[in-house]
Amino acid sequence: MHANFLRNNASASAGSGHFEPAPQHAGGDAANAVARVNAKLDELDRVLQDVRQKDIKRVEEEEKARLIEKVGTKAMELNKAREELAQTQLRKAQAEERLRAHELLVQIHKTIENAFVSSGRKSVYQNQNR
């Protein structure tokens, strides 16, 4: 970019992109100097392109590393959420099991109570209260 700026703004004929000797210096030394300057400008362009490519690659690598880190963080969050869900489901299953056991005990007590009442005896619970 800088080399192109120098070329385009330092030359009397901006369309060429290279320095051209001024008419009063039309000798071989001036032509050689112009050729050396143009070669240096070409070299600067190549170096600048190389630096740009390396910078682009560096930025891409940094972005890739950030994305990998972000994906890793999200994966850890997902695993933690899965663990919490599994624990919640386990607690729910245990609570449902306790509820079924309690309902079964209530049903057994009612069956026993009904058996005593239908046989004409006093309720087990009435005997215990005395």
PDB file of N, CA and C in Angstrom, residues 10-13 18-23 34:
ATOM      1  N   ALA A  10       4.719   9.952  -6.672  1.00  0.00           N
ATOM      2  CA  ALA A  10       6.042  10.513  -6.930  1.00  0.00           C
ATOM      3  C   ALA A  10       6.346  10.604  -8.413  1.00  0.00           C
ATOM      4  N   SER A  11       5.590   9.936  -9.217  1.00  0.00           N
ATOM      5  CA  SER A  11       5.876   9.903 -10.645  1.00  0.00           C
ATOM      6  C   SER A  11       5.093  10.984 -11.372  1.00  0.00           C
ATOM      7  N   ALA A  12       5.734  11.530 -12.391  1.00  0.00           N
ATOM      8  CA  ALA A  12       5.037  12.528 -13.204  1.00  0.00           C
ATOM      9  C   ALA A  12       3.951  11.854 -14.018  1.00  0.00           C
ATOM     10  N   SER A  13       4.158  10.595 -14.387  1.00  0.00           N
ATOM     11  CA  SER A  13       3.132   9.866 -15.130  1.00  0.00           C
ATOM     12  C   SER A  13       2.527   8.832 -14.189  1.00  0.00           C
ATOM     13  N   HIS A  18       5.288   3.294 -11.834  1.00  0.00           N
ATOM     14  CA  HIS A  18       6.721   3.269 -11.574  1.00  0.00           C
ATOM     15  C   HIS A  18       7.282   4.670 -11.726  1.00  0.00           C
ATOM     16  N   PHE A  19       8.424   4.896 -11.057  1.00  0.00           N
ATOM     17  CA  PHE A  19       9.119   6.171 -11.243  1.00  0.00           C
ATOM     18  C   PHE A  19       9.668   6.223 -12.657  1.00  0.00           C
ATOM     19  N   GLU A  20       9.613   7.364 -13.227  1.00  0.00           N
ATOM     20  CA  GLU A  20      10.238   7.550 -14.531  1.00  0.00           C
ATOM     21  C   GLU A  20      11.194   8.722 -14.418  1.00  0.00           C
ATOM     22  N   PRO A  21      12.316   8.604 -15.070  1.00  0.00           N
ATOM     23  CA  PRO A  21      13.287   9.685 -14.946  1.00  0.00           C
ATOM     24  C   PRO A  21      12.750  10.977 -15.534  1.00  0.00           C
ATOM     25  N   ALA A  22      13.110  12.054 -14.875  1.00  0.00           N
ATOM     26  CA  ALA A  22      12.735  13.362 -15.408  1.00  0.00           C
ATOM     27  C   ALA A  22      13.537  13.604 -16.681  1.00  0.00           C
ATOM     28  N   PRO A  23      13.016  14.370 -17.620  1.00  0.00           N
ATOM     29  CA  PRO A  23      13.705  14.568 -18.899  1.00  0.00           C
ATOM     30  C   PRO A  23      15.120  15.097 -18.741  1.00  0.00           C
ATOM     31  N   VAL A  34      16.201   4.651 -11.164  1.00  0.00           N
ATOM     32  CA  VAL A  34      14.757   4.408 -11.246  1.00  0.00           C
ATOM     33  C   VAL A  34      14.477   2.910 -11.193  1.00  0.00           C
TER      34      VAL A  34
END
